[in-house]
């Protein structure tokens, strides 16, 4: 499916359905590769990120409205050669798709925040999202960025190198999820056997490398899609591992996570890359 066509189909439905829950919704935005920010592309596995900023994340009326949104989008795409999946979960979560066969996959990834939950997000998540325009106040995500990150954040923050290393050493990742039937919030865990663990590795390498570039105020971190950024990163820092990861991400978008031959090898390579980057940054940080 072409991401531009998906965007043009889904956005009017979101606009309409947001009006039914406007008493609780402050604003919303489309994030990531389906936003058009990095251009449009043909994919078999489309991750459509919808960020919703609300007054109360636990409001039952809003959760009901989101269920209606999912059903309305499902009604539009039901006659297409597409499988629609949806979840409200924080983090680089993707459905358990090992192999993409005859039908494409469209995943509606709901990222729901109120002021408290947004404040708890990583400073690098806030910075990365600040480039996107919200629907009612296009500068909202930029105004919600309360400060700029530092080298210390790249090492120690939620999306930083040290916490990523801890997760890989433990072999477990944890995400906050909102149950779209009950509205209850819970913590879900995934281990090394899951596709979510693979996606966590792929996403972490891309995001940490982009965040390193953001610290140096390199515009390429926020204007190039993964493949283009990885090629630029290799020229800038002499690091080919990010390109290796970007190539895998592209394959996953076409074929599913079954293209990863060995999770163990991927994990070990990523740990080595993170340790090397950690040592480089700690040396820089100590000098400052």
PDB file of C-alpha atoms in Angstrom:
ATOM      1  CA  UNK A   1       0.000   0.000   0.000  1.00  0.00           C
ATOM      2  CA  UNK A   2       1.104   3.587  -0.613  1.00  0.00           C
ATOM      3  CA  UNK A   3       1.405   5.544   2.628  1.00  0.00           C
ATOM      4  CA  UNK A   4       0.062   8.721   0.981  1.00  0.00           C
ATOM      5  CA  UNK A   5      -3.169   6.964   0.010  1.00  0.00           C
ATOM      6  CA  UNK A   6      -3.556   5.579   3.535  1.00  0.00           C
ATOM      7  CA  UNK A   7      -3.000   9.073   4.956  1.00  0.00           C
ATOM      8  CA  UNK A   8      -5.608  10.601   2.634  1.00  0.00           C
ATOM      9  CA  UNK A   9      -8.170   7.927   3.534  1.00  0.00           C
ATOM     10  CA  UNK A  10      -7.671   7.907   7.299  1.00  0.00           C
ATOM     11  CA  UNK A  11      -7.201  11.600   8.135  1.00  0.00           C
ATOM     12  CA  UNK A  12     -10.790  12.720   7.264  1.00  0.00           C
ATOM     13  CA  UNK A  13     -12.132   9.874   9.407  1.00  0.00           C
ATOM     14  CA  UNK A  14      -9.958  10.964  12.346  1.00  0.00           C
ATOM     15  CA  UNK A  15     -11.075  14.580  11.917  1.00  0.00           C
ATOM     16  CA  UNK A  16     -14.730  13.563  11.961  1.00  0.00           C
ATOM     17  CA  UNK A  17     -14.466  11.193  14.922  1.00  0.00           C
ATOM     18  CA  UNK A  18     -12.387  13.580  17.032  1.00  0.00           C
ATOM     19  CA  UNK A  19     -15.351  15.962  16.971  1.00  0.00           C
ATOM     20  CA  UNK A  20     -17.444  13.376  18.839  1.00  0.00           C
ATOM     21  CA  UNK A  21     -15.005  13.403  21.761  1.00  0.00           C
ATOM     22  CA  UNK A  22     -13.903  17.047  21.472  1.00  0.00           C
ATOM     23  CA  UNK A  23     -14.757  17.767  25.125  1.00  0.00           C
ATOM     24  CA  UNK A  24     -11.754  15.694  26.202  1.00  0.00           C
ATOM     25  CA  UNK A  25      -9.437  15.937  23.178  1.00  0.00           C
ATOM     26  CA  UNK A  26      -7.067  18.904  23.211  1.00  0.00           C
ATOM     27  CA  UNK A  27      -5.338  18.052  19.934  1.00  0.00           C
ATOM     28  CA  UNK A  28      -3.996  15.211  17.809  1.00  0.00           C
ATOM     29  CA  UNK A  29      -1.274  14.578  15.234  1.00  0.00           C
ATOM     30  CA  UNK A  30      -0.025  11.961  12.793  1.00  0.00           C
ATOM     31  CA  UNK A  31       3.559  10.971  13.587  1.00  0.00           C
ATOM     32  CA  UNK A  32       6.335   8.948  12.003  1.00  0.00           C
ATOM     33  CA  UNK A  33       6.651   7.433   8.566  1.00  0.00           C
ATOM     34  CA  UNK A  34       2.931   7.750   7.746  1.00  0.00           C
ATOM     35  CA  UNK A  35       2.843  11.500   8.409  1.00  0.00           C
ATOM     36  CA  UNK A  36       4.415  12.430   5.081  1.00  0.00           C
ATOM     37  CA  UNK A  37       7.244  14.239   6.846  1.00  0.00           C
ATOM     38  CA  UNK A  38       9.840  11.894   5.304  1.00  0.00           C
ATOM     39  CA  UNK A  39       7.988  11.561   1.997  1.00  0.00           C
ATOM     40  CA  UNK A  40       5.706   8.753   0.874  1.00  0.00           C
ATOM     41  CA  UNK A  41       6.575   5.158   0.065  1.00  0.00           C
ATOM     42  CA  UNK A  42       5.073   1.811  -0.864  1.00  0.00           C
ATOM     43  CA  UNK A  43       5.014  -0.670   2.039  1.00  0.00           C
ATOM     44  CA  UNK A  44       3.430  -4.019   2.899  1.00  0.00           C
ATOM     45  CA  UNK A  45       3.448  -3.290   6.657  1.00  0.00           C
ATOM     46  CA  UNK A  46       2.186   0.241   7.402  1.00  0.00           C
ATOM     47  CA  UNK A  47       2.557   1.653  10.910  1.00  0.00           C
ATOM     48  CA  UNK A  48       0.126   4.570  11.252  1.00  0.00           C
ATOM     49  CA  UNK A  49       0.926   6.520  14.439  1.00  0.00           C
ATOM     50  CA  UNK A  50      -1.933   8.647  15.823  1.00  0.00           C
ATOM     51  CA  UNK A  51      -1.047  10.820  18.831  1.00  0.00           C
ATOM     52  CA  UNK A  52      -4.007  12.069  20.873  1.00  0.00           C
ATOM     53  CA  UNK A  53      -3.511  14.715  23.572  1.00  0.00           C
ATOM     54  CA  UNK A  54      -6.417  14.800  25.995  1.00  0.00           C
ATOM     55  CA  UNK A  55      -7.540  16.206  29.331  1.00  0.00           C
ATOM     56  CA  UNK A  56      -7.909  12.822  31.004  1.00  0.00           C
ATOM     57  CA  UNK A  57      -6.279   9.675  29.658  1.00  0.00           C
ATOM     58  CA  UNK A  58      -8.724   7.469  31.604  1.00  0.00           C
ATOM     59  CA  UNK A  59     -11.921   9.082  30.306  1.00  0.00           C
ATOM     60  CA  UNK A  60     -14.292   6.273  29.284  1.00  0.00           C
ATOM     61  CA  UNK A  61     -16.051   8.450  26.704  1.00  0.00           C
ATOM     62  CA  UNK A  62     -12.785   9.116  24.928  1.00  0.00           C
ATOM     63  CA  UNK A  63     -11.835   5.420  24.942  1.00  0.00           C
ATOM     64  CA  UNK A  64     -15.248   4.652  23.446  1.00  0.00           C
ATOM     65  CA  UNK A  65     -14.638   7.307  20.791  1.00  0.00           C
ATOM     66  CA  UNK A  66     -11.308   5.713  19.904  1.00  0.00           C
ATOM     67  CA  UNK A  67     -12.997   2.326  19.518  1.00  0.00           C
ATOM     68  CA  UNK A  68     -15.472   3.992  17.150  1.00  0.00           C
ATOM     69  CA  UNK A  69     -12.579   5.507  15.206  1.00  0.00           C
ATOM     70  CA  UNK A  70     -11.009   2.091  14.733  1.00  0.00           C
ATOM     71  CA  UNK A  71     -14.340   0.627  13.573  1.00  0.00           C
ATOM     72  CA  UNK A  72     -14.905   3.511  11.133  1.00  0.00           C
ATOM     73  CA  UNK A  73     -11.465   3.036   9.590  1.00  0.00           C
ATOM     74  CA  UNK A  74     -12.032  -0.724   9.456  1.00  0.00           C
ATOM     75  CA  UNK A  75     -15.288  -0.148   7.542  1.00  0.00           C
ATOM     76  CA  UNK A  76     -13.460   1.904   4.909  1.00  0.00           C
ATOM     77  CA  UNK A  77     -10.605  -0.564   4.324  1.00  0.00           C
ATOM     78  CA  UNK A  78     -12.630  -3.809   4.688  1.00  0.00           C
ATOM     79  CA  UNK A  79     -12.947  -4.303   0.940  1.00  0.00           C
ATOM     80  CA  UNK A  80      -9.259  -3.691   0.334  1.00  0.00           C
ATOM     81  CA  UNK A  81      -6.548  -6.339   0.425  1.00  0.00           C
ATOM     82  CA  UNK A  82      -5.562  -5.175   3.914  1.00  0.00           C
ATOM     83  CA  UNK A  83      -5.564  -6.610   7.438  1.00  0.00           C
ATOM     84  CA  UNK A  84      -6.311  -3.843   9.980  1.00  0.00           C
ATOM     85  CA  UNK A  85      -4.841  -4.100  13.493  1.00  0.00           C
ATOM     86  CA  UNK A  86      -4.937  -1.524  16.298  1.00  0.00           C
ATOM     87  CA  UNK A  87      -3.560  -0.993  19.791  1.00  0.00           C
ATOM     88  CA  UNK A  88      -2.999   1.814  22.295  1.00  0.00           C
ATOM     89  CA  UNK A  89       0.505   1.190  23.575  1.00  0.00           C
ATOM     90  CA  UNK A  90       3.568   3.332  24.193  1.00  0.00           C
ATOM     91  CA  UNK A  91       6.939   2.454  22.763  1.00  0.00           C
ATOM     92  CA  UNK A  92       8.094   1.059  19.400  1.00  0.00           C
ATOM     93  CA  UNK A  93       5.429  -1.623  19.446  1.00  0.00           C
ATOM     94  CA  UNK A  94       4.418  -3.497  16.289  1.00  0.00           C
ATOM     95  CA  UNK A  95       2.046  -6.467  15.884  1.00  0.00           C
ATOM     96  CA  UNK A  96       3.383 -10.021  15.912  1.00  0.00           C
ATOM     97  CA  UNK A  97       3.867 -10.363  12.146  1.00  0.00           C
ATOM     98  CA  UNK A  98       6.516 -12.925  11.251  1.00  0.00           C
ATOM     99  CA  UNK A  99       5.510 -13.189   7.620  1.00  0.00           C
ATOM    100  CA  UNK A 100       3.443 -11.002   5.289  1.00  0.00           C
ATOM    101  CA  UNK A 101       1.571 -13.153   2.808  1.00  0.00           C
ATOM    102  CA  UNK A 102      -1.173 -12.115   0.395  1.00  0.00           C
ATOM    103  CA  UNK A 103      -2.630  -9.195   2.388  1.00  0.00           C
ATOM    104  CA  UNK A 104      -0.933  -5.996   3.503  1.00  0.00           C
ATOM    105  CA  UNK A 105      -0.895  -5.020   7.194  1.00  0.00           C
ATOM    106  CA  UNK A 106      -2.212  -1.655   8.411  1.00  0.00           C
ATOM    107  CA  UNK A 107      -1.479  -1.051  12.093  1.00  0.00           C
ATOM    108  CA  UNK A 108      -3.216   1.837  13.843  1.00  0.00           C
ATOM    109  CA  UNK A 109      -0.849   2.745  16.665  1.00  0.00           C
ATOM    110  CA  UNK A 110      -2.697   4.941  19.184  1.00  0.00           C
ATOM    111  CA  UNK A 111      -0.415   7.042  21.400  1.00  0.00           C
ATOM    112  CA  UNK A 112      -2.623   8.673  24.025  1.00  0.00           C
ATOM    113  CA  UNK A 113      -1.388  11.346  26.437  1.00  0.00           C
ATOM    114  CA  UNK A 114      -2.633  13.775  29.009  1.00  0.00           C
ATOM    115  CA  UNK A 115      -0.327  16.377  30.573  1.00  0.00           C
ATOM    116  CA  UNK A 116       1.019  14.007  33.208  1.00  0.00           C
ATOM    117  CA  UNK A 117       1.820  11.127  30.857  1.00  0.00           C
ATOM    118  CA  UNK A 118       3.367  13.459  28.292  1.00  0.00           C
ATOM    119  CA  UNK A 119       5.645  14.987  30.919  1.00  0.00           C
ATOM    120  CA  UNK A 120       6.872  11.483  31.740  1.00  0.00           C
ATOM    121  CA  UNK A 121       8.016  10.836  28.173  1.00  0.00           C
ATOM    122  CA  UNK A 122      11.696  10.878  27.275  1.00  0.00           C
ATOM    123  CA  UNK A 123      13.116  14.290  26.426  1.00  0.00           C
ATOM    124  CA  UNK A 124      14.266  12.807  23.115  1.00  0.00           C
ATOM    125  CA  UNK A 125      10.732  11.641  22.306  1.00  0.00           C
ATOM    126  CA  UNK A 126       9.510  15.191  22.924  1.00  0.00           C
ATOM    127  CA  UNK A 127      12.269  16.594  20.726  1.00  0.00           C
ATOM    128  CA  UNK A 128      11.630  14.104  17.931  1.00  0.00           C
ATOM    129  CA  UNK A 129       7.880  14.791  17.984  1.00  0.00           C
ATOM    130  CA  UNK A 130       8.328  18.574  18.060  1.00  0.00           C
ATOM    131  CA  UNK A 131       8.783  18.649  14.277  1.00  0.00           C
ATOM    132  CA  UNK A 132       5.249  17.375  13.617  1.00  0.00           C
ATOM    133  CA  UNK A 133       2.214  19.628  13.266  1.00  0.00           C
ATOM    134  CA  UNK A 134      -0.833  19.007  15.442  1.00  0.00           C
ATOM    135  CA  UNK A 135      -4.279  19.466  13.892  1.00  0.00           C
ATOM    136  CA  UNK A 136      -5.788  22.320  15.942  1.00  0.00           C
ATOM    137  CA  UNK A 137      -2.596  24.092  17.043  1.00  0.00           C
ATOM    138  CA  UNK A 138       0.130  23.107  14.610  1.00  0.00           C
ATOM    139  CA  UNK A 139       2.896  24.291  16.965  1.00  0.00           C
ATOM    140  CA  UNK A 140       1.618  22.390  20.012  1.00  0.00           C
ATOM    141  CA  UNK A 141       4.291  19.674  20.001  1.00  0.00           C
ATOM    142  CA  UNK A 142       6.968  22.313  19.664  1.00  0.00           C
ATOM    143  CA  UNK A 143       5.601  24.309  22.618  1.00  0.00           C
ATOM    144  CA  UNK A 144       5.404  21.139  24.744  1.00  0.00           C
ATOM    145  CA  UNK A 145       9.176  20.693  24.408  1.00  0.00           C
ATOM    146  CA  UNK A 146      10.274  22.095  27.769  1.00  0.00           C
ATOM    147  CA  UNK A 147      14.061  21.953  27.240  1.00  0.00           C
ATOM    148  CA  UNK A 148      16.767  20.690  24.924  1.00  0.00           C
ATOM    149  CA  UNK A 149      18.511  17.372  25.713  1.00  0.00           C
ATOM    150  CA  UNK A 150      22.173  16.929  26.625  1.00  0.00           C
ATOM    151  CA  UNK A 151      24.825  14.208  26.332  1.00  0.00           C
ATOM    152  CA  UNK A 152      23.777  13.145  29.835  1.00  0.00           C
ATOM    153  CA  UNK A 153      20.246  12.477  28.504  1.00  0.00           C
ATOM    154  CA  UNK A 154      21.605  10.415  25.620  1.00  0.00           C
ATOM    155  CA  UNK A 155      23.283   8.207  28.191  1.00  0.00           C
ATOM    156  CA  UNK A 156      20.727   8.150  31.021  1.00  0.00           C
ATOM    157  CA  UNK A 157      17.233   9.062  29.783  1.00  0.00           C
ATOM    158  CA  UNK A 158      14.370   6.625  29.129  1.00  0.00           C
ATOM    159  CA  UNK A 159      15.426   6.171  25.519  1.00  0.00           C
ATOM    160  CA  UNK A 160      19.117   6.480  26.348  1.00  0.00           C
ATOM    161  CA  UNK A 161      22.023   4.123  25.884  1.00  0.00           C
ATOM    162  CA  UNK A 162      22.301   2.811  29.449  1.00  0.00           C
ATOM    163  CA  UNK A 163      18.619   1.919  29.861  1.00  0.00           C
ATOM    164  CA  UNK A 164      18.599   0.304  26.443  1.00  0.00           C
ATOM    165  CA  UNK A 165      21.593  -1.789  27.455  1.00  0.00           C
ATOM    166  CA  UNK A 166      19.844  -2.783  30.688  1.00  0.00           C
ATOM    167  CA  UNK A 167      16.806  -3.956  28.736  1.00  0.00           C
ATOM    168  CA  UNK A 168      18.927  -6.016  26.339  1.00  0.00           C
ATOM    169  CA  UNK A 169      20.947  -7.579  29.152  1.00  0.00           C
ATOM    170  CA  UNK A 170      17.700  -8.552  30.909  1.00  0.00           C
ATOM    171  CA  UNK A 171      16.060  -9.734  27.697  1.00  0.00           C
ATOM    172  CA  UNK A 172      12.774  -8.063  28.639  1.00  0.00           C
ATOM    173  CA  UNK A 173      11.063  -4.861  27.510  1.00  0.00           C
ATOM    174  CA  UNK A 174       8.065  -3.215  29.189  1.00  0.00           C
ATOM    175  CA  UNK A 175       5.455  -0.886  27.702  1.00  0.00           C
ATOM    176  CA  UNK A 176       2.419   0.957  29.049  1.00  0.00           C
ATOM    177  CA  UNK A 177      -0.816  -0.109  27.373  1.00  0.00           C
ATOM    178  CA  UNK A 178      -4.399   1.155  27.520  1.00  0.00           C
ATOM    179  CA  UNK A 179      -7.016  -1.558  27.242  1.00  0.00           C
ATOM    180  CA  UNK A 180      -9.381  -0.240  24.559  1.00  0.00           C
ATOM    181  CA  UNK A 181     -12.276  -2.293  25.960  1.00  0.00           C
ATOM    182  CA  UNK A 182     -12.070  -1.162  29.592  1.00  0.00           C
ATOM    183  CA  UNK A 183      -9.865   1.950  29.512  1.00  0.00           C
ATOM    184  CA  UNK A 184      -7.622   0.419  32.184  1.00  0.00           C
ATOM    185  CA  UNK A 185      -3.878   1.066  31.995  1.00  0.00           C
ATOM    186  CA  UNK A 186      -1.467  -1.824  32.419  1.00  0.00           C
ATOM    187  CA  UNK A 187       2.157  -2.770  31.860  1.00  0.00           C
ATOM    188  CA  UNK A 188       2.905  -5.433  29.259  1.00  0.00           C
ATOM    189  CA  UNK A 189       6.190  -7.335  28.957  1.00  0.00           C
ATOM    190  CA  UNK A 190       7.884  -8.932  25.957  1.00  0.00           C
ATOM    191  CA  UNK A 191      10.894 -11.236  25.927  1.00  0.00           C
ATOM    192  CA  UNK A 192      13.538 -12.270  23.414  1.00  0.00           C
ATOM    193  CA  UNK A 193      11.140 -14.610  21.586  1.00  0.00           C
ATOM    194  CA  UNK A 194       8.802 -11.814  20.496  1.00  0.00           C
ATOM    195  CA  UNK A 195       8.733  -9.615  17.422  1.00  0.00           C
ATOM    196  CA  UNK A 196       8.393  -6.647  19.785  1.00  0.00           C
ATOM    197  CA  UNK A 197      11.875  -7.395  21.101  1.00  0.00           C
ATOM    198  CA  UNK A 198      13.241  -7.325  17.548  1.00  0.00           C
ATOM    199  CA  UNK A 199      11.477  -4.041  16.851  1.00  0.00           C
ATOM    200  CA  UNK A 200      12.821  -2.593  20.099  1.00  0.00           C
ATOM    201  CA  UNK A 201      16.369  -3.344  18.922  1.00  0.00           C
ATOM    202  CA  UNK A 202      15.848  -1.928  15.428  1.00  0.00           C
ATOM    203  CA  UNK A 203      14.061   1.162  16.716  1.00  0.00           C
ATOM    204  CA  UNK A 204      16.587   1.819  19.499  1.00  0.00           C
ATOM    205  CA  UNK A 205      19.579   1.840  17.149  1.00  0.00           C
ATOM    206  CA  UNK A 206      17.860   4.218  14.739  1.00  0.00           C
ATOM    207  CA  UNK A 207      16.629   6.534  17.489  1.00  0.00           C
ATOM    208  CA  UNK A 208      19.870   6.651  19.466  1.00  0.00           C
ATOM    209  CA  UNK A 209      21.849   7.409  16.312  1.00  0.00           C
ATOM    210  CA  UNK A 210      19.351  10.122  15.355  1.00  0.00           C
ATOM    211  CA  UNK A 211      19.489  11.539  18.876  1.00  0.00           C
ATOM    212  CA  UNK A 212      23.273  11.664  18.704  1.00  0.00           C
ATOM    213  CA  UNK A 213      22.930  13.721  15.539  1.00  0.00           C
ATOM    214  CA  UNK A 214      20.264  15.916  17.126  1.00  0.00           C
ATOM    215  CA  UNK A 215      22.657  16.788  19.947  1.00  0.00           C
ATOM    216  CA  UNK A 216      25.051  18.089  17.297  1.00  0.00           C
ATOM    217  CA  UNK A 217      22.173  20.048  15.715  1.00  0.00           C
ATOM    218  CA  UNK A 218      22.430  18.073  12.487  1.00  0.00           C
ATOM    219  CA  UNK A 219      19.279  18.703  10.438  1.00  0.00           C
ATOM    220  CA  UNK A 220      19.608  15.291   8.759  1.00  0.00           C
ATOM    221  CA  UNK A 221      18.348  13.662  11.974  1.00  0.00           C
ATOM    222  CA  UNK A 222      14.865  15.040  11.324  1.00  0.00           C
ATOM    223  CA  UNK A 223      14.575  15.346   7.563  1.00  0.00           C
ATOM    224  CA  UNK A 224      15.889  12.024   6.190  1.00  0.00           C
ATOM    225  CA  UNK A 225      14.023   8.707   6.233  1.00  0.00           C
ATOM    226  CA  UNK A 226      15.819   5.725   7.734  1.00  0.00           C
ATOM    227  CA  UNK A 227      17.847   4.581   4.728  1.00  0.00           C
ATOM    228  CA  UNK A 228      18.934   8.077   3.779  1.00  0.00           C
ATOM    229  CA  UNK A 229      19.765   8.940   7.366  1.00  0.00           C
ATOM    230  CA  UNK A 230      21.797   5.741   7.848  1.00  0.00           C
ATOM    231  CA  UNK A 231      23.848   6.502   4.743  1.00  0.00           C
ATOM    232  CA  UNK A 232      24.465  10.035   5.988  1.00  0.00           C
ATOM    233  CA  UNK A 233      25.334   8.747   9.483  1.00  0.00           C
ATOM    234  CA  UNK A 234      27.938   6.370   8.077  1.00  0.00           C
ATOM    235  CA  UNK A 235      29.631   9.207   6.199  1.00  0.00           C
ATOM    236  CA  UNK A 236      29.433  11.526   9.207  1.00  0.00           C
ATOM    237  CA  UNK A 237      30.572   9.120  11.942  1.00  0.00           C
ATOM    238  CA  UNK A 238      32.214   6.251  10.055  1.00  0.00           C
ATOM    239  CA  UNK A 239      29.623   3.819  11.497  1.00  0.00           C
ATOM    240  CA  UNK A 240      28.099   1.199   9.156  1.00  0.00           C
ATOM    241  CA  UNK A 241      25.990  -0.580  11.802  1.00  0.00           C
ATOM    242  CA  UNK A 242      23.138   1.925  11.559  1.00  0.00           C
ATOM    243  CA  UNK A 243      22.892   1.262   7.808  1.00  0.00           C
ATOM    244  CA  UNK A 244      22.801  -2.477   8.558  1.00  0.00           C
ATOM    245  CA  UNK A 245      19.853  -1.897  10.913  1.00  0.00           C
ATOM    246  CA  UNK A 246      18.054   0.419   8.469  1.00  0.00           C
ATOM    247  CA  UNK A 247      18.267  -2.268   5.790  1.00  0.00           C
ATOM    248  CA  UNK A 248      16.649  -4.753   8.158  1.00  0.00           C
ATOM    249  CA  UNK A 249      13.868  -2.290   9.003  1.00  0.00           C
ATOM    250  CA  UNK A 250      13.123  -1.913   5.298  1.00  0.00           C
ATOM    251  CA  UNK A 251      12.968  -5.694   4.854  1.00  0.00           C
ATOM    252  CA  UNK A 252      10.622  -6.041   7.831  1.00  0.00           C
ATOM    253  CA  UNK A 253       8.258  -3.502   6.210  1.00  0.00           C
ATOM    254  CA  UNK A 254       8.032  -5.738   3.144  1.00  0.00           C
ATOM    255  CA  UNK A 255       8.244  -9.254   4.529  1.00  0.00           C
ATOM    256  CA  UNK A 256       7.702  -9.257   8.321  1.00  0.00           C
ATOM    257  CA  UNK A 257      10.059 -10.072  11.183  1.00  0.00           C
ATOM    258  CA  UNK A 258      10.882 -13.517   9.824  1.00  0.00           C
ATOM    259  CA  UNK A 259      13.640 -11.919   7.751  1.00  0.00           C
ATOM    260  CA  UNK A 260      15.714 -11.669  10.961  1.00  0.00           C
ATOM    261  CA  UNK A 261      17.844 -14.811  10.817  1.00  0.00           C
ATOM    262  CA  UNK A 262      19.030 -14.732  14.443  1.00  0.00           C
ATOM    263  CA  UNK A 263      17.689 -12.557  17.243  1.00  0.00           C
ATOM    264  CA  UNK A 264      20.671 -13.597  19.388  1.00  0.00           C
ATOM    265  CA  UNK A 265      23.204 -12.353  16.834  1.00  0.00           C
ATOM    266  CA  UNK A 266      21.269  -9.123  16.312  1.00  0.00           C
ATOM    267  CA  UNK A 267      21.118  -8.574  20.076  1.00  0.00           C
ATOM    268  CA  UNK A 268      24.861  -9.195  20.573  1.00  0.00           C
ATOM    269  CA  UNK A 269      25.811  -6.872  17.718  1.00  0.00           C
ATOM    270  CA  UNK A 270      23.565  -4.152  19.126  1.00  0.00           C
ATOM    271  CA  UNK A 271      24.997  -4.507  22.645  1.00  0.00           C
ATOM    272  CA  UNK A 272      28.536  -4.160  21.257  1.00  0.00           C
ATOM    273  CA  UNK A 273      27.500  -1.070  19.285  1.00  0.00           C
ATOM    274  CA  UNK A 274      25.850   0.505  22.336  1.00  0.00           C
ATOM    275  CA  UNK A 275      28.858  -0.171  24.591  1.00  0.00           C
ATOM    276  CA  UNK A 276      31.226   1.416  22.072  1.00  0.00           C
ATOM    277  CA  UNK A 277      28.989   4.472  21.737  1.00  0.00           C
ATOM    278  CA  UNK A 278      28.553   4.652  25.526  1.00  0.00           C
ATOM    279  CA  UNK A 279      32.340   4.681  26.034  1.00  0.00           C
ATOM    280  CA  UNK A 280      32.791   7.423  23.424  1.00  0.00           C
ATOM    281  CA  UNK A 281      30.107   9.613  24.964  1.00  0.00           C
ATOM    282  CA  UNK A 282      31.258   9.069  28.537  1.00  0.00           C
ATOM    283  CA  UNK A 283      34.718  10.216  27.534  1.00  0.00           C
ATOM    284  CA  UNK A 284      33.268  13.339  25.931  1.00  0.00           C
ATOM    285  CA  UNK A 285      31.003  13.974  28.923  1.00  0.00           C
ATOM    286  CA  UNK A 286      33.887  13.623  31.408  1.00  0.00           C
ATOM    287  CA  UNK A 287      35.956  16.164  29.476  1.00  0.00           C
ATOM    288  CA  UNK A 288      33.131  18.675  29.768  1.00  0.00           C
TER     289      UNK A 288
END
